[in-house]
Tab-separated table of C-alpha atoms in Angstrom:
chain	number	residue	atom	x	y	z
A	16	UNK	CA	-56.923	-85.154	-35.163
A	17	UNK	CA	-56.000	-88.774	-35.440
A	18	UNK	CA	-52.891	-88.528	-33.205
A	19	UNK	CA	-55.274	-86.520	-30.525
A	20	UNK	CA	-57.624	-89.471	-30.817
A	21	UNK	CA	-55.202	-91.873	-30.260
A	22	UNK	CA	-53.625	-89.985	-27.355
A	23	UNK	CA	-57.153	-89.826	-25.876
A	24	UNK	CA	-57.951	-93.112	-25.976
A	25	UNK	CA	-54.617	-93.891	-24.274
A	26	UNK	CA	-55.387	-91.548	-21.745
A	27	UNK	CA	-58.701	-93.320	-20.945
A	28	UNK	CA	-57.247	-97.174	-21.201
A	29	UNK	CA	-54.366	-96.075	-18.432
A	30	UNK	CA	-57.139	-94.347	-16.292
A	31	UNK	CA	-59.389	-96.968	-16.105
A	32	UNK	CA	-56.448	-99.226	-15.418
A	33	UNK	CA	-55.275	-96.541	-12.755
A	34	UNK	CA	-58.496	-97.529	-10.976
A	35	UNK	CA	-58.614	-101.081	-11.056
A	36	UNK	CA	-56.766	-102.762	-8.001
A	37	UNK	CA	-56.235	-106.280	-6.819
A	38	UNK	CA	-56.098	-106.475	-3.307
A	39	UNK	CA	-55.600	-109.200	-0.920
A	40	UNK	CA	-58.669	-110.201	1.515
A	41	UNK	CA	-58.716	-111.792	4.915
A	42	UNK	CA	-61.203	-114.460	3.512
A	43	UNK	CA	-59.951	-116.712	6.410
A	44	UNK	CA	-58.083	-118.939	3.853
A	45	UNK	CA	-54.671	-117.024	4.313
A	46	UNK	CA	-51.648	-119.316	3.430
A	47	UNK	CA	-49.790	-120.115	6.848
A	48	UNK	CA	-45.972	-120.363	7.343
A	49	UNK	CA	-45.109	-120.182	10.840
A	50	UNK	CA	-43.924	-123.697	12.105
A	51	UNK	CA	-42.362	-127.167	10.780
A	52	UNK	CA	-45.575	-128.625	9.994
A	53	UNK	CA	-46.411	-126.030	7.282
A	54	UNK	CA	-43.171	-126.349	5.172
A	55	UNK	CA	-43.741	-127.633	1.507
A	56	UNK	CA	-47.274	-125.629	1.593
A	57	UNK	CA	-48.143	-124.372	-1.367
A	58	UNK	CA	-49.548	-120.495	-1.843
A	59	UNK	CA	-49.672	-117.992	-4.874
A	60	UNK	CA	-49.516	-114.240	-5.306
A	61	UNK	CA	-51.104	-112.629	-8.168
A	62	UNK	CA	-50.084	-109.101	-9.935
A	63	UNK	CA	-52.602	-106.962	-12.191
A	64	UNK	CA	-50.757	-106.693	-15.410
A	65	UNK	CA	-53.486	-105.358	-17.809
A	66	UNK	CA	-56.933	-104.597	-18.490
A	67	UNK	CA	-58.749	-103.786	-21.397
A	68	UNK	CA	-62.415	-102.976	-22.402
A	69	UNK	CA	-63.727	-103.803	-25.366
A	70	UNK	CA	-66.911	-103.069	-26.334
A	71	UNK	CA	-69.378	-104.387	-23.199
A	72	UNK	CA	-66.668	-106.645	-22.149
A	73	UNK	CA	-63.710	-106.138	-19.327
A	74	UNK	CA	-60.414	-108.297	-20.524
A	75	UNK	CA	-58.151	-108.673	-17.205
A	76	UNK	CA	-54.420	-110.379	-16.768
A	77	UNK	CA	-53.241	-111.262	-13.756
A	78	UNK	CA	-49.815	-112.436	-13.165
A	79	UNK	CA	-49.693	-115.173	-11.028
A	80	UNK	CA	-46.429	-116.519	-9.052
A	81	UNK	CA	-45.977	-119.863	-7.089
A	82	UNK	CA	-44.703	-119.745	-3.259
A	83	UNK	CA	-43.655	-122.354	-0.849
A	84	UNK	CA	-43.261	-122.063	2.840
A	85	UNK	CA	-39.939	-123.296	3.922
A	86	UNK	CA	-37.480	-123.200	6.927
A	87	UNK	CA	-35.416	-120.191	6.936
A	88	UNK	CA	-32.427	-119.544	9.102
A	89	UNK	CA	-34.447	-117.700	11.637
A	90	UNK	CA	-37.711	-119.133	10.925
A	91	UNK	CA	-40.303	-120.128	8.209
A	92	UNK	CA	-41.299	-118.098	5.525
A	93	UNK	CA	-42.857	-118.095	2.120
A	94	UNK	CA	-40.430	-118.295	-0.496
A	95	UNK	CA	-40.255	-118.515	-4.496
A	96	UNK	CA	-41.054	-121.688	-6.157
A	97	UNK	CA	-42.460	-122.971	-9.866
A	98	UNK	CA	-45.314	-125.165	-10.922
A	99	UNK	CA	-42.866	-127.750	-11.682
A	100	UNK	CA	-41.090	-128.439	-8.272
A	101	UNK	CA	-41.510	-131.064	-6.207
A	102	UNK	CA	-42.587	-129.538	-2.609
A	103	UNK	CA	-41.688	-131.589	0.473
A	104	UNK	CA	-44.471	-131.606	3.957
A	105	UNK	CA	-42.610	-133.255	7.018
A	106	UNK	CA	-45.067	-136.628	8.223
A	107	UNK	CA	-44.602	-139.159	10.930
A	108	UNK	CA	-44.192	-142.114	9.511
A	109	UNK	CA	-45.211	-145.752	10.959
A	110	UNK	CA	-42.134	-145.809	13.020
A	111	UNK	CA	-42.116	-142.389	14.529
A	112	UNK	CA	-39.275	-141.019	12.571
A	113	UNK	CA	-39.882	-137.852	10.684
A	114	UNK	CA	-40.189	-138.586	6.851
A	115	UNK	CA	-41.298	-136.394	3.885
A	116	UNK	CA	-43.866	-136.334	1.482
A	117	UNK	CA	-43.660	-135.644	-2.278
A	118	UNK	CA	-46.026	-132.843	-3.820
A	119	UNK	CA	-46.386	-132.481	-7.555
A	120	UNK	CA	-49.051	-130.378	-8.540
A	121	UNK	CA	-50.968	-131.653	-11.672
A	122	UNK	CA	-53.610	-128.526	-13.062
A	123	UNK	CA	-54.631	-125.221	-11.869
A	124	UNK	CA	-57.865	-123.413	-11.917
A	125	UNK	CA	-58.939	-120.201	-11.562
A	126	UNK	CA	-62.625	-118.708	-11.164
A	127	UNK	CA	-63.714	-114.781	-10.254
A	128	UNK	CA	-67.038	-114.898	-8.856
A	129	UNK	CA	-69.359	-111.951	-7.950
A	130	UNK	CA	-70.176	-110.967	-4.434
A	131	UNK	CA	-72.755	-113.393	-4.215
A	132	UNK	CA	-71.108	-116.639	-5.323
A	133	UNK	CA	-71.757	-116.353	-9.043
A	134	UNK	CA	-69.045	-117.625	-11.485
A	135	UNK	CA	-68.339	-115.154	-13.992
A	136	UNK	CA	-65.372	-116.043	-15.187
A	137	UNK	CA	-63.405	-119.306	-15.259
A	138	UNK	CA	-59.426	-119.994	-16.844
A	139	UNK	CA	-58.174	-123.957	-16.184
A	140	UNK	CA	-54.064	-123.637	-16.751
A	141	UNK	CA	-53.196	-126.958	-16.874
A	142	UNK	CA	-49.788	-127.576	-15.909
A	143	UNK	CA	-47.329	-125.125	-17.645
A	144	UNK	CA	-43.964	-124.342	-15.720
A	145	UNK	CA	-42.861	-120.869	-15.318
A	146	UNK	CA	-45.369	-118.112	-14.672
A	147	UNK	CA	-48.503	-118.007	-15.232
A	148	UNK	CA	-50.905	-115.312	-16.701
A	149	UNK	CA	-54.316	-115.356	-16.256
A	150	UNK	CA	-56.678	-113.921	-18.325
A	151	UNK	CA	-60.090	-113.399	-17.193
A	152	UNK	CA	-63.223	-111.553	-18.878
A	153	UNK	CA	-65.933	-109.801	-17.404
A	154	UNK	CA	-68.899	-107.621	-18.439
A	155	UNK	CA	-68.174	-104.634	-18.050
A	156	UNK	CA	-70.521	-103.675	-15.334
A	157	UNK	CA	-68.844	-105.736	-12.904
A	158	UNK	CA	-67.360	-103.502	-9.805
A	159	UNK	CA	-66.178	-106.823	-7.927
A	160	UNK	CA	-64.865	-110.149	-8.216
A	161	UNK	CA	-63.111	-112.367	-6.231
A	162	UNK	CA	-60.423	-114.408	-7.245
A	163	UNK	CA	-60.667	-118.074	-5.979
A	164	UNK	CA	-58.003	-121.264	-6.895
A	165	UNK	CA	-57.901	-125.214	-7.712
A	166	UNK	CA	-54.526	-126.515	-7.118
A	167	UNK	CA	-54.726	-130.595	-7.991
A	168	UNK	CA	-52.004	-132.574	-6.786
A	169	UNK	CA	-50.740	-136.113	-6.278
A	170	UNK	CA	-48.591	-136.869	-2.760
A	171	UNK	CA	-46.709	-139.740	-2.653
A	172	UNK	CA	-44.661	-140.846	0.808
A	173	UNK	CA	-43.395	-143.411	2.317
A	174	UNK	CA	-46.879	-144.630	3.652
A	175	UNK	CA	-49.148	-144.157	0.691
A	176	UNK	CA	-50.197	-142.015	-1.986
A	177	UNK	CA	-52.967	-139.464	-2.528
A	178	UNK	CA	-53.784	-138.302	-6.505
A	179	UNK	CA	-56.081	-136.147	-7.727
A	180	UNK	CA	-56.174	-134.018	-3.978
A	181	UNK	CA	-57.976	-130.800	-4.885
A	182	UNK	CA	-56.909	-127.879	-2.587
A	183	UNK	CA	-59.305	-124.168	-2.480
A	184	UNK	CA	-57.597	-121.331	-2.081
A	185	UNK	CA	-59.489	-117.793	-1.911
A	186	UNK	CA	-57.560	-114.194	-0.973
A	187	UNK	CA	-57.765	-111.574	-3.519
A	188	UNK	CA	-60.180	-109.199	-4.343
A	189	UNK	CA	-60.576	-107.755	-8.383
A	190	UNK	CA	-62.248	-104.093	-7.298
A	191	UNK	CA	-63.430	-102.586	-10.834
A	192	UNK	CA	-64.619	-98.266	-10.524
């Protein structure tokens, strides 16, 4: 009886899993990588890894992963990068020569908010190399949340210096059944 118990409540953890999706949404904040000017940009993709209930309360982890657009041999395109590196944006400096700016992002936020712009849940990452997880918990009624992003960095070029630039990025969709 206990192993059919167990099995059972295996069964209902992977199907509720099963039915949970992250999806990405055309929230008009889409990461762009298509010229010279948008090399060094910054994006992120995120992964459902897990998702428990517990009592009234949903536990989700995401795995998140860093992108950069860069110059490709036959174009631009979002590529692999870390927390940790340096990202480069091509400026015009004073003298009309091309010059580069350095990006090193300082903390990272996260906040799922309801269809109506209500915070529900909120994770601040800090700055940790490698990949992230984020865990996020919901009540367990929730059918929706949308995933939104802090990325705080300080840009330093040849011309001056920025720190503390706070950058929103929006795009997926948590869809709970």
């Amino acid at each position: 009886m206990k192993f059919l118990s167990i099995c059972l409540s295996l069964f209902l953890a992977t199907t509720a899993f099963a039915e949970t999706a992250i999806t990405r949404n055309n929230d008009n904040m889409n990461a762009i990588c298509k010229t010279k000017a948008d090399v060094g940009f910054r994006s992120y993709s995120l992964k459902l890894e897990s998702e428990e209930i517990l009592n009234d309360t949903r536990e989700v982890t995401l795995e998140m992963s860093f992108l950069k657009c860069a110059e490709v041999d036959n174009g631009y395109k979002f590529v692999a990068s870390s927390s940790d590196e340096i990202l480069h944006n091509y400026i015009i400096l004073d003298d009309g020569t091309l010059g580069t700016t350095n990006n090193k992002l300082t903390a990272v936020n996260f906040y799922a908010v309801d269809p109506k712009g209500v915070t529900l849940s909120t994770l601040s990452l800090g700055k940790t190399p490698g990949t992230f997880k984020i865990f996020l918990s919901f009540k367990k009624d929730v059918t929706q949340a949308y995933i939104l992003a802090e990325l705080t960095s300080n840009i330093s070029s040849p011309i001056g210096s920025i720190d503390g630039l706070v950058q929103r990025y929006g795009g997926f969709v948590l869809s709970f059944k």
